[in-house]
PDB file of C-alpha atoms in Angstrom:
ATOM      1  CA  SER A 173      74.782 153.683  62.498  1.00  0.00           C
ATOM      2  CA  GLN A 174      76.379 156.146  64.835  1.00  0.00           C
ATOM      3  CA  THR A 175      78.574 158.932  63.490  1.00  0.00           C
ATOM      4  CA  ILE A 176      80.401 161.815  65.086  1.00  0.00           C
ATOM      5  CA  HIS A 177      81.132 165.131  63.394  1.00  0.00           C
ATOM      6  CA  GLN A 178      83.710 167.704  64.377  1.00  0.00           C
ATOM      7  CA  TRP A 179      84.465 171.093  62.867  1.00  0.00           C
ATOM      8  CA  PRO A 180      86.402 172.953  61.801  1.00  0.00           C
ATOM      9  CA  ALA A 181      89.184 170.583  60.736  1.00  0.00           C
ATOM     10  CA  THR A 182      91.889 173.228  61.110  1.00  0.00           C
ATOM     11  CA  LEU A 183      91.990 176.612  62.765  1.00  0.00           C
ATOM     12  CA  VAL A 184      94.634 179.308  63.134  1.00  0.00           C
ATOM     13  CA  GLN A 185      93.778 181.905  65.746  1.00  0.00           C
ATOM     14  CA  PRO A 186      95.699 184.825  67.256  1.00  0.00           C
ATOM     15  CA  VAL A 187      96.461 184.955  70.962  1.00  0.00           C
ATOM     16  CA  GLY A 188      93.615 186.548  72.890  1.00  0.00           C
ATOM     17  CA  SER A 189      90.909 185.637  70.363  1.00  0.00           C
ATOM     18  CA  PRO A 190      87.853 183.529  71.261  1.00  0.00           C
ATOM     19  CA  LEU A 191      87.364 179.892  70.314  1.00  0.00           C
ATOM     20  CA  SER A 192      84.410 177.680  69.549  1.00  0.00           C
ATOM     21  CA  LEU A 193      84.760 174.058  68.447  1.00  0.00           C
ATOM     22  CA  GLU A 194      81.677 171.982  67.833  1.00  0.00           C
ATOM     23  CA  CYS A 195      81.002 168.273  67.991  1.00  0.00           C
ATOM     24  CA  THR A 196      77.747 166.510  67.136  1.00  0.00           C
ATOM     25  CA  VAL A 197      76.771 162.867  67.334  1.00  0.00           C
ATOM     26  CA  GLU A 198      74.176 161.113  65.168  1.00  0.00           C
ATOM     27  CA  GLY A 199      72.410 157.800  65.574  1.00  0.00           C
ATOM     28  CA  THR A 200      72.434 157.545  69.338  1.00  0.00           C
ATOM     29  CA  SER A 201      70.789 159.181  72.309  1.00  0.00           C
ATOM     30  CA  ASN A 202      72.083 160.297  75.686  1.00  0.00           C
ATOM     31  CA  PRO A 203      75.714 159.547  74.894  1.00  0.00           C
ATOM     32  CA  ASN A 204      78.622 160.267  77.228  1.00  0.00           C
ATOM     33  CA  LEU A 205      80.670 162.934  75.430  1.00  0.00           C
ATOM     34  CA  TYR A 206      84.323 163.783  75.878  1.00  0.00           C
ATOM     35  CA  TRP A 207      86.844 166.409  74.758  1.00  0.00           C
ATOM     36  CA  TYR A 208      90.468 165.300  74.539  1.00  0.00           C
ATOM     37  CA  ARG A 209      93.546 167.293  73.567  1.00  0.00           C
ATOM     38  CA  GLN A 210      96.699 165.935  71.989  1.00  0.00           C
ATOM     39  CA  ALA A 211      99.595 168.354  72.355  1.00  0.00           C
ATOM     40  CA  ALA A 212     102.706 167.976  70.214  1.00  0.00           C
ATOM     41  CA  GLY A 213     104.812 165.061  71.446  1.00  0.00           C
ATOM     42  CA  ARG A 214     102.381 164.228  74.225  1.00  0.00           C
ATOM     43  CA  GLY A 215      99.612 161.739  74.775  1.00  0.00           C
ATOM     44  CA  LEU A 216      95.889 162.393  74.723  1.00  0.00           C
ATOM     45  CA  GLN A 217      94.622 164.233  77.773  1.00  0.00           C
ATOM     46  CA  LEU A 218      90.986 164.317  78.864  1.00  0.00           C
ATOM     47  CA  LEU A 219      89.738 167.908  79.180  1.00  0.00           C
ATOM     48  CA  PHE A 220      85.977 167.662  79.737  1.00  0.00           C
ATOM     49  CA  TYR A 221      83.258 165.068  79.850  1.00  0.00           C
ATOM     50  CA  SER A 222      79.476 165.257  79.893  1.00  0.00           C
ATOM     51  CA  VAL A 223      76.844 162.703  80.828  1.00  0.00           C
ATOM     52  CA  GLY A 224      73.857 164.815  79.864  1.00  0.00           C
ATOM     53  CA  ILE A 225      72.529 168.222  78.785  1.00  0.00           C
ATOM     54  CA  GLY A 226      74.077 170.973  80.850  1.00  0.00           C
ATOM     55  CA  GLN A 227      76.228 168.511  82.827  1.00  0.00           C
ATOM     56  CA  ILE A 228      79.914 169.269  82.341  1.00  0.00           C
ATOM     57  CA  SER A 229      82.862 168.071  84.368  1.00  0.00           C
ATOM     58  CA  SER A 230      86.450 169.201  83.955  1.00  0.00           C
ATOM     59  CA  GLU A 231      89.454 166.963  84.438  1.00  0.00           C
ATOM     60  CA  VAL A 232      92.144 169.620  84.465  1.00  0.00           C
ATOM     61  CA  PRO A 233      92.114 173.351  85.238  1.00  0.00           C
ATOM     62  CA  GLN A 234      92.683 175.399  82.127  1.00  0.00           C
ATOM     63  CA  ASN A 235      91.749 178.283  79.920  1.00  0.00           C
ATOM     64  CA  LEU A 236      88.951 176.381  78.208  1.00  0.00           C
ATOM     65  CA  SER A 237      85.298 175.657  78.943  1.00  0.00           C
ATOM     66  CA  ALA A 238      82.717 173.266  77.545  1.00  0.00           C
ATOM     67  CA  SER A 239      78.965 173.282  77.123  1.00  0.00           C
ATOM     68  CA  ARG A 240      76.312 170.790  76.101  1.00  0.00           C
ATOM     69  CA  PRO A 241      73.240 172.705  74.932  1.00  0.00           C
ATOM     70  CA  GLN A 242      71.607 169.672  73.289  1.00  0.00           C
ATOM     71  CA  ASP A 243      71.756 165.931  73.882  1.00  0.00           C
ATOM     72  CA  ARG A 244      74.069 165.261  70.961  1.00  0.00           C
ATOM     73  CA  GLN A 245      76.013 168.519  70.809  1.00  0.00           C
ATOM     74  CA  PHE A 246      79.205 169.294  72.697  1.00  0.00           C
ATOM     75  CA  ILE A 247      81.025 172.622  72.377  1.00  0.00           C
ATOM     76  CA  LEU A 248      84.526 173.574  73.461  1.00  0.00           C
ATOM     77  CA  SER A 249      85.142 177.287  74.006  1.00  0.00           C
ATOM     78  CA  SER A 250      87.587 179.866  75.172  1.00  0.00           C
ATOM     79  CA  LYS A 251      87.181 183.593  75.728  1.00  0.00           C
ATOM     80  CA  LYS A 252      90.875 184.371  75.168  1.00  0.00           C
ATOM     81  CA  LEU A 253      93.235 181.859  73.616  1.00  0.00           C
ATOM     82  CA  LEU A 254      96.765 181.291  74.883  1.00  0.00           C
ATOM     83  CA  LEU A 255      99.721 179.938  72.917  1.00  0.00           C
ATOM     84  CA  SER A 256      99.591 176.844  75.128  1.00  0.00           C
ATOM     85  CA  ASP A 257      96.086 176.067  73.838  1.00  0.00           C
ATOM     86  CA  SER A 258      97.559 174.912  70.519  1.00  0.00           C
ATOM     87  CA  GLY A 259      97.012 171.233  69.841  1.00  0.00           C
ATOM     88  CA  PHE A 260      94.820 168.613  68.250  1.00  0.00           C
ATOM     89  CA  TYR A 261      91.350 168.494  69.806  1.00  0.00           C
ATOM     90  CA  LEU A 262      89.294 165.339  69.614  1.00  0.00           C
ATOM     91  CA  CYS A 263      85.682 164.760  70.527  1.00  0.00           C
ATOM     92  CA  ALA A 264      84.532 161.273  71.520  1.00  0.00           C
ATOM     93  CA  TRP A 265      81.342 159.562  72.593  1.00  0.00           C
ATOM     94  CA  ARG A 266      80.402 156.459  74.513  1.00  0.00           C
ATOM     95  CA  GLY A 267      76.770 155.396  74.539  1.00  0.00           C
ATOM     96  CA  TRP A 268      75.081 153.806  77.534  1.00  0.00           C
ATOM     97  CA  SER A 269      74.746 150.465  75.782  1.00  0.00           C
ATOM     98  CA  GLU A 270      78.265 150.568  74.351  1.00  0.00           C
ATOM     99  CA  THR A 271      81.558 150.208  76.097  1.00  0.00           C
ATOM    100  CA  GLY A 272      83.846 151.295  73.300  1.00  0.00           C
ATOM    101  CA  TYR A 273      84.679 154.861  72.391  1.00  0.00           C
ATOM    102  CA  THR A 274      84.271 156.510  68.987  1.00  0.00           C
ATOM    103  CA  PHE A 275      86.331 159.543  68.083  1.00  0.00           C
ATOM    104  CA  GLY A 276      85.759 162.387  65.668  1.00  0.00           C
ATOM    105  CA  SER A 277      88.246 163.429  63.015  1.00  0.00           C
ATOM    106  CA  GLY A 278      89.710 166.186  65.190  1.00  0.00           C
ATOM    107  CA  THR A 279      90.470 169.909  64.979  1.00  0.00           C
ATOM    108  CA  ARG A 280      94.040 171.130  64.586  1.00  0.00           C
ATOM    109  CA  LEU A 281      94.260 174.432  66.490  1.00  0.00           C
ATOM    110  CA  THR A 282      97.282 176.673  66.110  1.00  0.00           C
ATOM    111  CA  VAL A 283      97.421 179.771  68.262  1.00  0.00           C
ATOM    112  CA  VAL A 284      99.795 182.406  66.873  1.00  0.00           C
TER     113      VAL A 284
ATOM    114  CA  LYS B  11      96.379 157.185  89.195  1.00  0.00           C
ATOM    115  CA  GLN B  12      96.210 155.033  86.089  1.00  0.00           C
ATOM    116  CA  GLU B  13      99.267 155.219  83.834  1.00  0.00           C
ATOM    117  CA  VAL B  14      99.620 153.532  80.466  1.00  0.00           C
ATOM    118  CA  THR B  15     102.970 152.809  78.842  1.00  0.00           C
ATOM    119  CA  GLN B  16     103.619 151.616  75.313  1.00  0.00           C
ATOM    120  CA  ILE B  17     106.780 149.943  74.085  1.00  0.00           C
ATOM    121  CA  PRO B  18     108.454 150.457  71.696  1.00  0.00           C
ATOM    122  CA  ALA B  19     107.898 154.146  70.993  1.00  0.00           C
ATOM    123  CA  ALA B  20     108.796 153.600  67.339  1.00  0.00           C
ATOM    124  CA  LEU B  21     109.222 150.565  65.144  1.00  0.00           C
ATOM    125  CA  SER B  22     110.438 150.185  61.566  1.00  0.00           C
ATOM    126  CA  VAL B  23     110.030 146.849  59.789  1.00  0.00           C
ATOM    127  CA  PRO B  24     110.086 145.502  56.230  1.00  0.00           C
ATOM    128  CA  GLU B  25     106.833 144.459  54.645  1.00  0.00           C
ATOM    129  CA  GLY B  26     105.634 140.961  55.505  1.00  0.00           C
ATOM    130  CA  GLU B  27     106.979 140.767  59.043  1.00  0.00           C
ATOM    131  CA  ASN B  28     104.830 139.780  61.986  1.00  0.00           C
ATOM    132  CA  LEU B  29     105.136 142.234  64.855  1.00  0.00           C
ATOM    133  CA  VAL B  30     104.041 142.798  68.435  1.00  0.00           C
ATOM    134  CA  LEU B  31     103.222 146.076  70.118  1.00  0.00           C
ATOM    135  CA  ASN B  32     103.186 146.179  73.896  1.00  0.00           C
ATOM    136  CA  CYS B  33     101.028 148.085  76.352  1.00  0.00           C
ATOM    137  CA  SER B  34     101.148 148.064  80.138  1.00  0.00           C
ATOM    138  CA  PHE B  35      98.949 149.770  82.721  1.00  0.00           C
ATOM    139  CA  THR B  36      99.429 150.313  86.429  1.00  0.00           C
ATOM    140  CA  ASP B  37      95.911 149.784  87.810  1.00  0.00           C
ATOM    141  CA  SER B  38      94.181 146.516  86.943  1.00  0.00           C
ATOM    142  CA  ALA B  39      90.734 147.929  87.816  1.00  0.00           C
ATOM    143  CA  ILE B  40      89.733 148.584  84.221  1.00  0.00           C
ATOM    144  CA  TYR B  41      86.433 148.172  82.389  1.00  0.00           C
ATOM    145  CA  ASN B  42      88.043 147.378  79.056  1.00  0.00           C
ATOM    146  CA  LEU B  43      91.038 148.080  76.840  1.00  0.00           C
ATOM    147  CA  GLN B  44      90.872 149.540  73.363  1.00  0.00           C
ATOM    148  CA  TRP B  45      93.482 149.700  70.615  1.00  0.00           C
ATOM    149  CA  PHE B  46      93.339 152.605  68.172  1.00  0.00           C
ATOM    150  CA  ARG B  47      95.138 153.593  65.016  1.00  0.00           C
ATOM    151  CA  GLN B  48      95.989 157.216  64.247  1.00  0.00           C
ATOM    152  CA  ASP B  49      97.221 158.349  60.852  1.00  0.00           C
ATOM    153  CA  PRO B  50      99.189 161.632  60.729  1.00  0.00           C
ATOM    154  CA  GLY B  51      96.909 164.601  61.327  1.00  0.00           C
ATOM    155  CA  LYS B  52      93.835 162.408  61.610  1.00  0.00           C
ATOM    156  CA  GLY B  53      91.454 161.233  64.300  1.00  0.00           C
ATOM    157  CA  LEU B  54      91.478 157.859  66.030  1.00  0.00           C
ATOM    158  CA  THR B  55      90.166 154.695  64.412  1.00  0.00           C
ATOM    159  CA  SER B  56      89.164 151.910  66.775  1.00  0.00           C
ATOM    160  CA  LEU B  57      90.822 148.599  65.972  1.00  0.00           C
ATOM    161  CA  LEU B  58      89.918 146.233  68.780  1.00  0.00           C
ATOM    162  CA  LEU B  59      88.041 146.388  72.072  1.00  0.00           C
ATOM    163  CA  ILE B  60      88.719 143.827  74.792  1.00  0.00           C
ATOM    164  CA  GLN B  61      86.369 143.633  77.755  1.00  0.00           C
ATOM    165  CA  SER B  62      87.969 143.170  81.164  1.00  0.00           C
ATOM    166  CA  SER B  63      86.593 139.619  81.313  1.00  0.00           C
ATOM    167  CA  GLN B  64      88.076 138.659  77.940  1.00  0.00           C
ATOM    168  CA  ARG B  65      91.546 137.380  77.103  1.00  0.00           C
ATOM    169  CA  GLU B  66      91.769 138.335  73.428  1.00  0.00           C
ATOM    170  CA  GLN B  67      90.048 139.721  70.364  1.00  0.00           C
ATOM    171  CA  THR B  68      90.791 139.223  66.693  1.00  0.00           C
ATOM    172  CA  SER B  69      90.012 141.235  63.591  1.00  0.00           C
ATOM    173  CA  GLY B  70      91.586 140.184  60.316  1.00  0.00           C
ATOM    174  CA  ARG B  71      95.372 140.327  60.658  1.00  0.00           C
ATOM    175  CA  LEU B  72      95.116 141.901  64.105  1.00  0.00           C
ATOM    176  CA  ASN B  73      95.010 140.060  67.406  1.00  0.00           C
ATOM    177  CA  ALA B  74      94.969 141.743  70.784  1.00  0.00           C
ATOM    178  CA  SER B  75      95.439 139.997  74.103  1.00  0.00           C
ATOM    179  CA  LEU B  76      94.748 141.183  77.627  1.00  0.00           C
ATOM    180  CA  ASP B  77      96.230 139.991  80.909  1.00  0.00           C
ATOM    181  CA  LYS B  78      94.447 142.196  83.372  1.00  0.00           C
ATOM    182  CA  SER B  79      96.081 140.796  86.492  1.00  0.00           C
ATOM    183  CA  SER B  80      99.555 141.641  85.226  1.00  0.00           C
ATOM    184  CA  GLY B  81      98.475 144.901  83.594  1.00  0.00           C
ATOM    185  CA  ARG B  82      99.546 143.983  80.077  1.00  0.00           C
ATOM    186  CA  SER B  83      98.156 143.899  76.569  1.00  0.00           C
ATOM    187  CA  THR B  84      99.752 143.087  73.252  1.00  0.00           C
ATOM    188  CA  LEU B  85      98.683 143.897  69.719  1.00  0.00           C
ATOM    189  CA  TYR B  86      99.879 141.364  67.184  1.00  0.00           C
ATOM    190  CA  ILE B  87      99.949 142.369  63.518  1.00  0.00           C
ATOM    191  CA  ALA B  88     100.441 139.530  61.067  1.00  0.00           C
ATOM    192  CA  ALA B  89     102.056 139.925  57.649  1.00  0.00           C
ATOM    193  CA  SER B  90     102.543 143.666  57.964  1.00  0.00           C
ATOM    194  CA  GLN B  91     101.872 145.932  54.973  1.00  0.00           C
ATOM    195  CA  PRO B  92     102.937 149.506  54.145  1.00  0.00           C
ATOM    196  CA  GLY B  93      99.318 150.554  54.724  1.00  0.00           C
ATOM    197  CA  ASP B  94      99.733 149.536  58.367  1.00  0.00           C
ATOM    198  CA  SER B  95     102.095 152.472  58.879  1.00  0.00           C
ATOM    199  CA  ALA B  96     100.536 154.680  61.550  1.00  0.00           C
ATOM    200  CA  THR B  97     100.662 155.393  65.268  1.00  0.00           C
ATOM    201  CA  TYR B  98      99.006 152.732  67.420  1.00  0.00           C
ATOM    202  CA  LEU B  99      97.466 153.830  70.692  1.00  0.00           C
ATOM    203  CA  CYS B 100      96.468 151.681  73.630  1.00  0.00           C
ATOM    204  CA  ALA B 101      93.814 153.020  76.018  1.00  0.00           C
ATOM    205  CA  VAL B 102      92.183 151.636  79.133  1.00  0.00           C
ATOM    206  CA  SER B 103      88.716 152.572  80.308  1.00  0.00           C
ATOM    207  CA  THR B 104      88.894 153.418  83.960  1.00  0.00           C
ATOM    208  CA  HIS B 105      86.656 155.049  86.494  1.00  0.00           C
ATOM    209  CA  LEU B 106      86.403 158.740  87.229  1.00  0.00           C
ATOM    210  CA  ASN B 107      85.873 160.070  90.758  1.00  0.00           C
ATOM    211  CA  THR B 108      82.253 160.671  89.799  1.00  0.00           C
ATOM    212  CA  GLY B 109      81.732 156.999  89.006  1.00  0.00           C
ATOM    213  CA  PHE B 110      81.700 157.504  85.262  1.00  0.00           C
ATOM    214  CA  GLN B 111      84.318 156.228  82.847  1.00  0.00           C
ATOM    215  CA  LYS B 112      87.152 157.753  80.911  1.00  0.00           C
ATOM    216  CA  LEU B 113      89.914 156.535  78.618  1.00  0.00           C
ATOM    217  CA  VAL B 114      93.527 156.822  79.683  1.00  0.00           C
ATOM    218  CA  PHE B 115      95.935 156.652  76.764  1.00  0.00           C
ATOM    219  CA  GLY B 116      99.476 155.532  76.261  1.00  0.00           C
ATOM    220  CA  THR B 117     101.806 157.722  74.211  1.00  0.00           C
ATOM    221  CA  GLY B 118     101.673 155.334  71.285  1.00  0.00           C
ATOM    222  CA  THR B 119     103.913 153.266  69.060  1.00  0.00           C
ATOM    223  CA  ARG B 120     104.800 154.837  65.710  1.00  0.00           C
ATOM    224  CA  LEU B 121     105.008 152.053  63.135  1.00  0.00           C
ATOM    225  CA  LEU B 122     106.651 152.309  59.723  1.00  0.00           C
ATOM    226  CA  VAL B 123     106.362 149.368  57.330  1.00  0.00           C
ATOM    227  CA  SER B 124     108.616 149.711  54.320  1.00  0.00           C
ATOM    228  CA  PRO B 125     107.927 148.000  50.963  1.00  0.00           C
TER     229      PRO B 125
END
């Protein structure tokens, strides 16, 4: 069966520090991968999506970047965090033969 | 631009009641609609997926309907239990400019079922 792993679960980082969040998927190949952010009191917003290794598209301009170094690995990064980067970050995948989305357990990021 | 609205924003009911959560979307060109549950501080758990060609899906005490032409979906929860307390999110799968798909979410309905 397919599973999705996200880590860390929680993170407290000072303003200006770097960020690296990792997401890996098991049990499927060539999945579509997504990074969403859920800010306090707001809905889920799509940040990045990837349809293959090295293929990253951004939905909104921001302080973050994403990379996909392996087929089932998706990384969210920042060189210098801002207070506005605080939120709940969720990774999701959708396989080519599936039409539903599966989400990871999320990372709660607090920038102080 | 696809927009998804969920009503009500919050709902508090006594245990045992049947209840309906509503979702509406502005663009009927969707691939499918998915209902999720989110517990506080947790990720999303998929409840039901309705393809654009389907009218409803059922899983246990949950039933979701889809009227694509009118841009509406409802999630029906029968005989509610305190364990049903959570935020329920409706999301539609729509196309990106690149031709690929993405989910657009509503802001959710926060449900509290009291014993």
